[in-house]
XYZ file of C-alpha atoms in Angstrom:
711
model
C 14.377 -36.688 12.108
C 16.887 -35.874 9.385
C 15.823 -34.526 6.011
C 15.771 -36.754 2.937
C 18.278 -36.520 0.063
C 16.439 -33.500 -1.292
C 15.538 -32.038 2.086
C 16.169 -28.463 3.287
C 19.452 -29.385 5.010
C 20.878 -30.892 1.804
C 19.846 -27.854 -0.239
C 21.410 -25.612 2.412
C 24.640 -27.648 2.204
C 24.677 -27.269 -1.607
C 24.301 -23.507 -1.264
C 27.184 -23.380 1.254
C 29.358 -25.507 -1.079
C 28.737 -23.202 -4.052
C 29.430 -20.167 -1.863
C 32.719 -21.572 -0.493
C 33.971 -22.528 -3.970
C 33.321 -19.012 -5.234
C 34.883 -17.126 -2.328
C 37.742 -19.410 -1.156
C 40.219 -18.383 -3.930
C 40.114 -14.720 -2.804
C 40.177 -15.392 0.958
C 43.253 -14.920 3.150
C 42.839 -17.980 5.371
C 44.931 -20.945 6.424
C 41.867 -23.215 6.358
C 41.248 -25.767 3.639
C 38.251 -25.278 1.373
C 36.140 -27.940 3.180
C 37.037 -26.289 6.491
C 36.100 -22.922 5.046
C 32.799 -24.427 3.842
C 32.019 -25.478 7.416
C 32.601 -21.855 8.479
C 30.110 -20.648 5.856
C 27.427 -23.237 6.676
C 26.006 -21.408 9.761
C 26.076 -18.142 7.775
C 24.104 -19.815 4.986
C 21.630 -21.128 7.559
C 21.114 -17.635 8.983
C 20.455 -16.220 5.509
C 17.998 -19.066 4.819
C 16.131 -18.367 8.063
C 16.012 -14.627 7.317
C 14.660 -15.345 3.809
C 11.781 -17.420 5.183
C 11.060 -15.449 8.364
C 7.593 -13.917 8.852
C 9.084 -10.413 9.106
C 12.276 -9.171 7.484
C 15.336 -8.804 9.759
C 18.114 -6.716 8.248
C 20.338 -7.516 11.241
C 20.700 -11.086 9.969
C 22.236 -9.841 6.716
C 24.480 -7.383 8.582
C 25.684 -10.155 10.902
C 26.569 -12.380 7.925
C 28.497 -9.527 6.287
C 30.391 -8.906 9.535
C 31.143 -12.612 9.872
C 32.774 -12.627 6.421
C 35.327 -10.076 7.644
C 35.941 -12.177 10.761
C 36.526 -15.181 8.479
C 39.299 -13.181 6.704
C 37.166 -12.468 3.622
C 38.392 -8.880 3.578
C 39.089 -8.599 -0.134
C 36.272 -6.606 -1.859
C 36.170 -9.407 -4.437
C 35.147 -11.816 -1.675
C 32.124 -9.624 -0.882
C 31.240 -9.221 -4.557
C 31.362 -12.987 -5.130
C 29.320 -13.619 -1.957
C 26.619 -11.218 -3.095
C 26.545 -12.820 -6.544
C 26.061 -16.257 -4.920
C 23.264 -14.992 -2.678
C 21.591 -13.287 -5.635
C 21.776 -16.378 -7.850
C 21.290 -19.293 -5.444
C 19.721 -18.265 -2.094
C 16.094 -18.294 -3.306
C 16.782 -21.355 -5.516
C 18.155 -23.563 -2.706
C 16.675 -22.003 0.442
C 13.406 -20.438 -0.719
C 9.878 -21.694 -0.234
C 7.071 -22.377 -2.712
C 5.513 -19.013 -1.849
C 5.646 -15.651 -3.630
C 8.895 -15.818 -5.650
C 8.928 -12.082 -6.389
C 8.673 -11.290 -2.681
C 11.505 -13.738 -1.885
C 13.730 -12.229 -4.573
C 13.034 -8.761 -3.170
C 13.907 -10.000 0.313
C 17.105 -11.617 -1.067
C 18.066 -8.244 -2.564
C 17.514 -6.526 0.784
C 19.630 -9.199 2.517
C 22.437 -8.495 0.025
C 22.218 -4.791 0.860
C 22.369 -5.601 4.586
C 25.334 -7.962 4.030
C 27.228 -5.218 2.204
C 26.447 -2.763 5.006
C 27.590 -5.209 7.712
C 30.725 -6.066 5.734
C 31.558 -2.399 5.165
C 30.961 -1.407 8.794
C 33.031 -4.255 10.228
C 35.847 -3.771 7.720
C 35.844 -0.054 8.464
C 36.010 -0.660 12.217
C 38.850 -3.096 11.682
C 40.637 -0.652 9.388
C 40.152 2.228 11.817
C 41.616 0.079 14.582
C 44.579 -0.603 12.321
C 44.781 3.100 11.530
C 44.807 3.933 15.222
C 47.647 1.482 15.750
C 49.552 3.017 12.850
C 48.798 6.507 14.082
C 50.067 5.579 17.527
C 53.191 4.128 15.958
C 53.566 7.260 13.855
C 53.219 9.498 16.883
C 55.869 7.453 18.646
C 58.018 7.683 15.543
C 57.741 11.446 15.150
C 60.928 11.607 17.101
C 62.414 9.465 14.339
C 61.398 11.983 11.713
C 62.670 14.863 13.824
C 65.696 13.315 15.542
C 66.514 10.279 13.321
C 66.530 7.749 16.168
C 67.541 4.579 14.329
C 66.008 1.933 16.560
C 62.563 3.517 16.521
C 62.860 4.306 12.822
C 63.275 0.629 11.972
C 60.121 -0.188 13.898
C 58.201 2.635 12.205
C 59.500 1.620 8.794
C 58.152 -1.926 9.218
C 54.693 -0.593 10.017
C 54.893 2.100 7.337
C 55.873 -0.200 4.471
C 53.877 -3.258 5.489
C 50.519 -1.557 6.054
C 47.628 -2.489 3.760
C 46.386 1.097 3.724
C 48.053 4.055 2.026
C 50.277 6.271 4.203
C 51.854 9.601 3.292
C 53.813 12.212 5.256
C 54.015 15.865 4.209
C 55.265 19.061 5.753
C 52.931 21.867 6.776
C 53.368 23.561 3.383
C 51.883 20.490 1.665
C 55.152 19.114 0.219
C 54.961 15.299 0.177
C 57.988 13.785 1.940
C 57.259 10.052 2.176
C 54.685 7.593 0.814
C 54.336 3.835 1.180
C 53.791 1.221 -1.516
C 50.073 0.812 -0.787
C 49.508 4.519 -1.494
C 51.431 4.316 -4.770
C 49.347 1.325 -5.885
C 46.121 3.151 -5.012
C 47.039 6.134 -7.203
C 48.716 4.055 -9.919
C 51.751 6.364 -10.276
C 55.437 6.338 -9.357
C 56.791 7.651 -6.065
C 58.606 10.466 -7.874
C 55.439 11.580 -9.655
C 53.459 11.469 -6.425
C 56.046 13.374 -4.407
C 56.194 16.067 -7.067
C 52.588 17.007 -6.241
C 51.596 19.353 -3.438
C 48.785 18.328 -1.101
C 46.858 21.476 -2.078
C 46.716 20.221 -5.676
C 44.598 17.181 -4.739
C 41.258 18.974 -4.962
C 38.285 17.223 -6.529
C 34.807 18.459 -7.600
C 33.204 15.965 -5.187
C 35.021 17.381 -2.142
C 32.712 18.176 0.753
C 32.629 21.904 1.619
C 34.311 21.395 4.985
C 37.217 19.270 3.670
C 39.727 22.052 3.068
C 38.495 24.078 6.034
C 39.450 21.144 8.263
C 42.814 20.903 6.486
C 43.590 24.585 7.104
C 42.709 24.236 10.791
C 45.034 21.208 11.095
C 48.134 22.792 9.473
C 47.608 25.895 11.660
C 47.743 23.651 14.701
C 44.094 24.310 15.667
C 43.084 20.598 15.491
C 44.973 17.343 15.921
C 43.228 15.249 13.271
C 40.177 14.951 11.045
C 38.405 12.211 9.082
C 36.543 12.669 5.775
C 35.440 10.743 2.713
C 37.448 12.151 -0.198
C 37.782 11.527 -3.912
C 41.047 11.811 -5.895
C 41.608 11.885 -9.651
C 43.942 9.188 -10.975
C 46.175 9.835 -14.006
C 44.083 7.402 -16.083
C 40.975 9.534 -15.561
C 39.278 7.240 -13.034
C 38.237 8.321 -9.564
C 39.789 6.974 -6.362
C 37.442 7.156 -3.365
C 39.013 6.966 0.071
C 38.342 7.175 3.757
C 40.985 9.764 4.641
C 42.332 10.404 8.140
C 44.858 13.244 8.523
C 46.764 13.727 11.797
C 49.093 16.500 12.959
C 52.627 15.456 14.089
C 54.365 17.786 16.537
C 58.072 18.063 17.435
C 59.555 17.530 20.872
C 58.522 21.042 21.878
C 54.928 20.481 20.800
C 55.151 22.632 17.718
C 53.326 21.451 14.534
C 55.854 19.923 12.149
C 54.348 17.289 9.812
C 51.038 15.948 8.629
C 50.320 12.232 8.392
C 47.646 10.934 5.964
C 46.112 7.460 6.204
C 43.978 6.387 3.190
C 41.641 3.415 2.830
C 40.572 2.655 -0.770
C 36.760 2.495 -0.739
C 36.175 2.735 -4.517
C 34.887 -0.823 -5.015
C 32.747 -0.642 -1.901
C 31.279 2.665 -3.031
C 30.451 1.277 -6.483
C 28.860 -1.760 -4.857
C 26.792 0.452 -2.555
C 25.713 2.568 -5.514
C 24.654 -0.559 -7.387
C 22.734 -1.880 -4.403
C 21.205 1.540 -3.833
C 20.063 1.652 -7.458
C 18.555 -1.824 -7.221
C 16.811 -0.894 -3.962
C 15.312 2.291 -5.406
C 14.436 1.249 -8.972
C 11.870 -1.130 -10.388
C 13.513 -4.273 -11.748
C 11.058 -4.645 -14.652
C 10.799 -1.106 -16.047
C 13.902 0.592 -14.654
C 11.745 3.428 -13.319
C 12.199 4.728 -9.770
C 10.215 2.552 -7.375
C 7.916 3.369 -4.445
C 10.853 3.905 -2.057
C 12.614 6.397 -4.329
C 9.345 8.154 -5.172
C 8.469 8.682 -1.512
C 11.916 10.183 -0.916
C 11.389 12.651 -3.768
C 7.820 13.422 -2.706
C 8.893 14.034 0.887
C 11.598 16.378 -0.343
C 9.107 18.220 -2.602
C 6.594 18.594 0.232
C 9.320 19.946 2.498
C 10.372 22.670 0.033
C 10.317 26.300 1.066
C 7.551 28.856 0.899
C 6.196 29.583 -2.553
C 6.938 26.062 -3.837
C 4.150 23.786 -5.043
C 3.794 20.217 -6.238
C 1.580 18.318 -8.658
C 1.058 14.561 -8.680
C -0.611 12.300 -11.249
C -1.585 8.825 -10.001
C -2.168 6.494 -12.992
C -3.819 3.077 -13.006
C -4.269 1.214 -16.294
C -7.874 0.337 -17.147
C -8.478 -3.378 -17.698
C -4.863 -4.464 -17.245
C -5.952 -7.636 -15.433
C -7.656 -8.758 -18.632
C -4.308 -8.640 -20.452
C -2.655 -10.827 -17.803
C -5.562 -13.250 -17.733
C -5.893 -13.601 -21.506
C -2.311 -13.237 -22.794
C -0.281 -14.214 -19.734
C 1.937 -12.332 -17.314
C 4.901 -12.244 -19.709
C 2.808 -10.258 -22.209
C 1.572 -8.072 -19.358
C 5.159 -7.337 -18.357
C 6.087 -6.319 -21.907
C 3.072 -4.030 -21.963
C 4.167 -2.418 -18.693
C 7.691 -1.847 -20.037
C 6.302 -0.053 -23.114
C 3.947 2.029 -20.957
C 6.866 2.941 -18.684
C 8.937 4.092 -21.672
C 6.073 6.298 -22.885
C 5.521 7.776 -19.438
C 9.240 8.469 -19.069
C 9.133 10.534 -22.258
C 6.292 12.617 -20.760
C 8.287 13.821 -17.731
C 11.585 15.203 -19.001
C 11.404 18.785 -17.696
C 13.350 19.862 -14.585
C 11.460 18.952 -11.435
C 9.509 16.122 -13.127
C 9.823 12.385 -12.544
C 7.877 9.174 -13.195
C 7.877 6.123 -10.910
C 6.212 2.727 -10.767
C 4.489 1.996 -7.465
C 3.753 -1.625 -8.344
C 1.499 -3.658 -10.614
C -0.044 -1.334 -13.201
C 0.136 1.759 -10.963
C 2.421 4.643 -11.919
C 2.935 8.153 -10.563
C 4.264 11.309 -12.156
C 5.505 14.206 -10.023
C 6.182 17.811 -10.956
C 7.534 20.519 -8.668
C 8.070 24.252 -8.914
C 6.158 27.485 -8.529
C 3.536 26.964 -11.278
C 2.406 23.360 -10.883
C -1.304 24.236 -11.168
C -0.838 24.570 -14.929
C 2.028 22.092 -15.300
C 0.282 19.130 -13.674
C -2.714 19.459 -16.025
C -0.359 19.540 -18.997
C 1.528 16.533 -17.602
C -1.710 14.545 -17.236
C -2.733 15.479 -20.794
C 0.672 14.321 -22.118
C 0.275 11.003 -20.318
C -3.213 10.452 -21.730
C -1.967 11.308 -25.242
C 1.008 8.960 -24.838
C -1.363 6.048 -24.202
C -3.508 6.644 -27.297
C -1.350 4.748 -29.796
C -1.842 0.940 -29.611
C 0.982 -1.178 -28.196
C 2.145 -4.252 -30.090
C 2.593 -7.334 -27.875
C 3.153 -10.794 -29.388
C 1.762 -9.630 -32.713
C -1.370 -8.159 -31.149
C -2.276 -4.486 -31.160
C -3.410 -3.660 -27.629
C -5.293 -0.491 -26.817
C -4.201 0.950 -23.477
C -6.271 3.352 -21.426
C -5.727 4.763 -17.979
C -7.431 6.587 -15.124
C -5.527 9.423 -13.435
C -6.066 11.096 -10.086
C -4.446 14.539 -9.776
C -3.402 16.216 -6.536
C -1.880 19.701 -6.630
C -1.083 22.189 -3.910
C 1.477 24.136 -1.892
C 4.384 22.377 -0.236
C 4.414 21.913 3.520
C 0.697 21.342 4.141
C 0.361 17.557 3.794
C 2.419 14.442 4.389
C 3.429 12.093 1.545
C 0.976 9.452 2.794
C -1.899 11.958 2.791
C -1.056 13.168 -0.725
C -0.841 9.647 -2.115
C -4.076 8.617 -0.410
C -5.865 11.609 -1.932
C -4.443 10.788 -5.375
C -5.480 7.144 -5.013
C -9.031 8.101 -4.024
C -9.247 10.548 -6.940
C -7.923 7.941 -9.376
C -10.639 5.479 -8.340
C -13.199 8.261 -8.767
C -11.974 8.664 -12.371
C -12.153 4.896 -12.861
C -15.698 4.772 -11.442
C -16.717 7.502 -13.887
C -15.842 5.206 -16.795
C -12.042 5.409 -16.919
C -9.809 6.812 -19.676
C -9.913 10.225 -17.985
C -8.335 12.266 -15.230
C -9.977 13.890 -12.221
C -8.805 16.605 -9.834
C -8.721 15.867 -6.118
C -11.690 17.179 -4.162
C -11.239 17.479 -0.371
C -14.933 16.818 0.232
C -14.901 13.719 -1.976
C -11.719 12.580 -0.205
C -13.415 13.009 3.169
C -16.427 10.972 2.011
C -14.194 8.224 0.666
C -12.145 8.144 3.869
C -15.340 7.961 5.905
C -16.580 5.107 3.690
C -13.310 3.300 4.204
C -13.518 3.821 7.969
C -17.073 2.514 8.046
C -16.108 -0.476 5.906
C -13.271 -1.460 8.231
C -15.482 -0.962 11.318
C -18.415 -3.005 9.973
C -17.112 -6.527 10.787
C -16.813 -5.816 14.516
C -19.835 -3.504 14.805
C -22.262 -6.443 14.770
C -20.272 -8.254 17.467
C -20.223 -5.099 19.601
C -23.997 -4.726 19.372
C -23.903 -1.341 17.610
C -26.873 -2.078 15.324
C -30.490 -1.564 16.335
C -33.862 -1.670 14.572
C -36.571 0.963 14.216
C -40.058 0.100 13.008
C -42.369 2.104 10.740
C -46.048 1.083 10.913
C -47.997 -0.204 7.925
C -51.541 1.208 8.028
C -54.623 -0.133 6.260
C -56.023 2.668 4.111
C -59.596 1.370 4.417
C -60.052 1.421 8.201
C -56.832 3.094 9.413
C -55.781 0.057 11.469
C -52.138 -0.831 12.041
C -51.411 -4.059 10.148
C -47.719 -4.380 10.872
C -44.407 -2.589 10.442
C -41.304 -2.466 8.304
C -38.016 -3.207 10.108
C -35.355 -0.577 9.349
C -31.842 -1.237 10.643
C -29.726 1.583 12.084
C -26.063 1.760 13.134
C -25.136 3.597 16.334
C -21.561 4.407 15.355
C -19.185 5.451 18.202
C -17.921 8.517 16.275
C -20.568 9.321 13.666
C -23.699 8.729 15.744
C -26.810 7.120 14.268
C -26.342 6.127 10.607
C -29.194 5.251 8.255
C -29.061 2.157 6.021
C -28.115 4.223 2.974
C -24.744 4.910 4.675
C -23.731 1.327 5.400
C -25.932 -1.229 3.573
C -24.057 -0.752 0.235
C -20.782 -1.228 2.138
C -22.131 -4.351 3.836
C -23.186 -5.728 0.431
C -19.750 -4.972 -0.990
C -17.928 -6.741 1.855
C -20.351 -9.663 2.201
C -21.305 -8.674 5.756
C -24.878 -8.151 4.559
C -25.563 -11.894 4.997
C -24.870 -12.108 8.769
C -26.311 -8.614 9.278
C -29.485 -9.521 7.352
C -29.810 -12.738 9.348
C -29.535 -10.734 12.599
C -32.186 -8.235 11.430
C -34.517 -11.070 10.444
C -34.031 -12.820 13.785
C -34.618 -9.656 15.850
C -37.640 -8.650 13.761
C -39.321 -12.052 13.953
C -38.767 -12.110 17.690
C -40.383 -8.662 17.889
C -43.332 -9.870 15.784
C -43.921 -12.685 18.282
C -43.926 -10.183 21.158
C -46.419 -7.961 19.322
C -48.761 -10.872 18.711
C -48.545 -11.946 22.358
C -49.250 -8.433 23.695
C -51.817 -7.259 21.153
C -53.641 -10.370 20.072
C -56.914 -8.462 20.312
C -55.646 -5.926 17.778
C -55.367 -8.587 15.114
C -52.220 -10.245 13.706
C -49.350 -7.805 13.102
C -47.007 -8.609 10.233
C -43.299 -7.708 10.110
C -41.698 -6.621 6.816
C -37.952 -7.270 6.431
C -35.816 -6.154 3.479
C -33.667 -8.646 1.558
C -30.619 -7.501 -0.403
C -29.592 -9.082 -3.735
C -26.643 -10.733 -1.934
C -29.001 -12.450 0.495
C -31.150 -13.706 -2.385
C -28.213 -15.647 -3.818
C -27.035 -17.005 -0.466
C -27.693 -20.767 -0.317
C -28.775 -20.658 3.328
C -31.606 -18.125 2.894
C -34.530 -20.567 3.065
C -33.129 -22.705 5.886
C -32.115 -19.634 7.938
C -35.648 -18.213 7.579
C -37.274 -21.510 8.568
C -34.989 -21.911 11.588
C -35.624 -18.352 12.780
C -39.414 -18.702 12.477
C -39.411 -22.068 14.264
C -37.177 -20.885 17.111
C -39.411 -17.840 17.653
C -42.598 -19.868 17.362
C -43.967 -17.492 14.717
C -46.106 -18.579 11.773
C -44.729 -17.855 8.261
C -47.692 -15.581 7.459
C -46.395 -13.126 10.078
C -43.385 -12.379 7.869
C -43.129 -10.412 4.639
C -39.776 -10.269 2.828
C -39.258 -7.180 0.670
C -37.157 -7.532 -2.495
C -36.383 -4.574 -4.755
C -37.764 -4.717 -8.251
C -34.291 -4.130 -9.738
C -32.982 -7.294 -8.040
C -35.556 -9.417 -9.868
C -35.318 -7.900 -13.352
C -34.367 -10.739 -15.664
C -34.152 -13.174 -12.732
C -33.867 -16.810 -13.792
C -35.571 -19.766 -12.148
C -32.554 -20.510 -9.934
C -32.806 -17.059 -8.332
C -36.584 -17.273 -7.971
C -36.557 -20.795 -6.540
C -35.796 -19.758 -2.902
C -38.515 -17.081 -3.045
C -41.015 -19.598 -4.409
C -40.215 -22.026 -1.594
C -40.714 -19.290 1.000
C -43.980 -18.182 -0.638
C -45.231 -21.789 -0.659
C -44.527 -21.925 3.095
C -46.777 -18.904 3.626
C -44.199 -16.095 3.759
C -45.374 -13.018 1.849
C -43.000 -11.625 -0.773
C -43.254 -7.903 -1.536
C -41.837 -6.292 -4.677
C -40.260 -3.118 -3.274
C -39.700 0.180 -5.169
C -42.072 -1.008 -7.891
C -42.008 1.230 -10.938
C -38.305 2.182 -10.763
C -36.874 -0.858 -12.512
C -38.523 -0.459 -15.929
C -39.583 -4.094 -15.808
C -42.220 -5.612 -18.058
C -45.520 -5.697 -16.165
C -46.225 -9.063 -17.742
C -43.293 -10.482 -15.708
C -45.350 -10.026 -12.551
C -47.178 -13.271 -13.371
C -43.978 -15.333 -13.057
C -42.743 -13.699 -9.848
C -43.725 -15.310 -6.502
C -44.887 -12.006 -5.018
C -48.072 -11.162 -3.168
C -47.510 -7.460 -2.503
C -46.467 -4.519 -4.674
C -44.818 -1.619 -2.849
C -45.350 1.397 -5.086
C -42.367 3.737 -5.233
C -42.946 7.162 -3.691
C -42.027 8.899 -6.959
C -45.509 8.026 -8.315
C -47.372 9.606 -5.400
C -45.354 12.740 -4.587
C -47.620 14.911 -6.749
C -50.590 13.825 -4.639
C -49.275 15.889 -1.739
C -50.524 18.918 -3.677
C -54.079 19.652 -4.719
C -55.086 19.010 -7.373
C -52.862 15.997 -8.085
C -51.269 15.446 -11.481
C -53.926 13.621 -13.539
C -51.239 11.595 -15.351
C -49.878 10.282 -12.038
C -53.414 9.451 -10.924
C -54.003 7.427 -14.084
C -50.691 5.589 -13.699
C -51.339 4.674 -10.068
C -54.930 3.684 -10.877
C -53.672 1.433 -13.664
C -51.032 -0.213 -11.480
C -53.521 -0.828 -8.677
C -56.036 -2.312 -11.121
C -53.372 -4.574 -12.634
C -52.122 -5.667 -9.192
C -55.603 -6.508 -7.939
C -56.356 -8.454 -11.109
C -53.272 -10.555 -10.277
C -54.429 -10.919 -6.629
C -51.639 -8.675 -5.396
C -52.003 -6.190 -2.555
C -50.636 -2.650 -3.065
C -48.630 -0.787 -0.421
C -47.566 2.836 -0.887
C -44.437 4.375 0.647
C -43.767 7.999 1.553
C -47.274 9.126 2.538
C -46.856 12.530 4.173
C -50.278 14.272 4.076
C -53.887 13.395 4.806
C -54.915 14.458 1.294
C -52.376 12.092 -0.175
C -53.641 9.222 2.016
C -57.264 9.904 1.042
C -56.443 10.028 -2.669
C -54.598 6.708 -2.439
C -57.525 5.158 -0.594
C -59.908 6.306 -3.357
C -57.552 4.808 -5.970
C -57.842 1.444 -4.204
C -54.420 1.102 -2.546
C -54.477 -1.352 0.363
C -51.836 -0.211 2.893
C -49.478 2.713 3.311
C -46.569 3.920 5.401
C -44.958 7.305 5.838
C -44.450 10.231 8.183
C -48.159 11.068 8.025
C -48.745 8.027 10.215
C -45.455 7.775 12.125
C -41.747 8.070 11.629
C -39.613 4.971 12.194
C -39.198 4.446 15.929
C -38.673 1.920 18.721
C -40.991 -1.108 18.976
C -42.802 0.466 21.923
C -44.112 3.152 19.565
C -45.884 0.482 17.518
C -47.353 -0.966 20.701
C -48.931 2.413 21.414
C -50.275 2.851 17.876
C -51.713 -0.667 17.812
C -53.293 -0.169 21.245
C -54.862 3.135 20.218
C -56.178 1.510 17.060
C -57.643 -1.427 19.000
C -59.381 0.742 21.610
C -60.214 3.688 19.379
C-alpha cells in the first residue's frame, strides 16, 4: 500500500531532491540532476532508517559517506553541502514524533559517521592513485636519470595531470620539479617554491618522528614513509596534508631522488574538528559534554603517582519548578547563565567544568593538592550561585547541591567516581540542599546496597524469597496466647535474612508494597485459619498484619481483604490490621473510609506506635480503631526497678483514656517479667516482646498455644 501525498515516501523524496540540488553543482558526474537524485534516494532512505532505528548504527552513516565518493562527490564542498542538508532537513522530513532532541543528537552522530566514511573512502581512493603514480614514478626514474624520451612523455602526463601535489627533490633537499596541483596547494609560484629547501618546511605541529623518518629515507635506510604534516602558506594559513615520500634509486640501486606526494586535507581536517567539537560540547551552554568530561576524567585518573583529583557534582535545587512554571525556554536561559558562572569558577590550570545533561554539572580539578583545591572550588561554585538570575524580567534565586569526591589517581574508574559523586550529591540534597557534602565510602556502600535491593525487589516476590515470622500476642491477665503479629522477612541470595526496616521503605518508594502487602495478608490469613483448625480448644487466635500508608490509599484495599478472607474461609474478627499513628495524623474522611468499611465488617483496626505521632488524643474518637498499640518508648523505663513515676502516670493515663473509649491496649517491646507485671497492674490488655517469644516460624506459635491450653 503506497503512502499518501504526505506519507513517509514523499517526505523522503523531498529530502533527496533538496540534497541533490545542493550537491549536484559541485559533483563531477555525467548524470543529469534527476538521475543524480535517483542515486541519492537509496542513501537518503538508509539515513532515514538509521535515524529511526531502535539502536544507533554508525556503519549506516559511514556507508553513505563512502557512497558519495563512489558517486563522484569527491569535492570537499560536496561533503560539506551534504552534511548541511542532513543537519537541516533529515529530522524535519524523516524524523518521527518522538524525542526531537534525541533525534537531532542522532542526526549529528550520523553526520560524523558520514564524514568518517567519506574521508576513509576518499583516502583509500587517493592512496590507490598515489600507488599508481608512485609506480609510474619508479618506472620513470630512468627518465630522470637517463632522459628516455618515450617514458618521459608518459610520466609527464601522469605528473602534470594528477589531482594531488607531486614534487621531486634531490637527496640534499633541493626541489627539482613540482606539478601544478602542488603549486595551487601552496599558493605560490614555481620559482618561489623551487627556491626553498625541503629542510625549511618545518612546522610547529610536526610529529616528533617526521624528520627522523626523512633522515632515514635520504640515507637510503627506508624506501618510503607516510605522515600527516602541516605546512605554512605565505598568507599565514596552514596547509594540512597526507604526505607520502618515496626514495628513487638509479640503475645501480643507489639513492638518487626523493618523490613527495601530497593530498590536501585542510578542509577535511577543519570539518572533523568542527564535528569533534559538536560531538564533545553541549549545544545549549557550549560547555564540554559528558563524552568530553569522561575523557578528561579518565586521563586524570590514569595520571602518575603523586597525582590526585577532585570532582564536584552539582545538581540545581528545584530546577523542575522553573521549567514547569516559566517554560523550558526560560529554563534553558537559566542554564546558560549558570554555565557561564560555573565556567568563571574553574579557570586555573587543571580545572574544567562540564554539563552532564539537564541541570547536572561537574567541575574537575587535578594536581598534587586537590584536597584543598576541591573545597575551594565547591565554595566558589556556591558563591557564584548566590546572586539572583534575571529571566524574562523575573529575579530567580538559584541554589544547588554538590557532591564532592577527592582522592589519588589510579584507584577508581571514572564510572565509580561519578557514581560516588552522584550518591553524595543526593545526600546533600536530602539534607536540605544548598550545600555540599564530602563522599563517604560507608555511605556510598549503603546507598549502593539500597540500590541493589531496590532493583532486586520486583523479582524477589516472584522467586519466593519472602517469608513470614510470627510474634505471639499474650493476654496480660491470664498469660494466654491470643494471636500473633505477622512480620515479613526477605531471604536475600547475597545478604541473607533482611528485616522489614531494610526493604519496606524501598518497597513503599517503588510501589511494590501493594503486591507485597497483599501477599503477606494472604499468607497470614491462611495461617490464621490453620491455627484455628488445629487449636480450636485454645480459643480463637487473631492475626495482626501491618498496613503501610501506600496500601491505605490503594483503591483495592477493601476488596482485596474481603476476597482473601472469603477464599480462606476466615471470619473478619480473626484479622487485625495495624496502621501507624503517623499515617492517620490529619487523615480526611476519604482516607478513613476504607478503614471504616473494614471495621464495620468486623476487622479490628489497631493504631500502631501510639504516642510517637504527637496527635491530639481527642482525634481518637473519629478514628475507626479498636486497639491502641503503645510505643515501646513509654515502657522502656519499666525494665528497671523502680520505674520512672512520670512514665507510669503517662501510661496509666493513656490506658484509662483508651478504656473509656472502649479501646484495648497492646504494649510492644516487653522484655522482662517486672515490666510485664507493671503493665498488667496499669491495666494493659495484651503485650508482645522477647520476654514471651522472639518472632519465629508458625510452628513456634502452635507450641506456645498448646502449652497455654494444656498448662
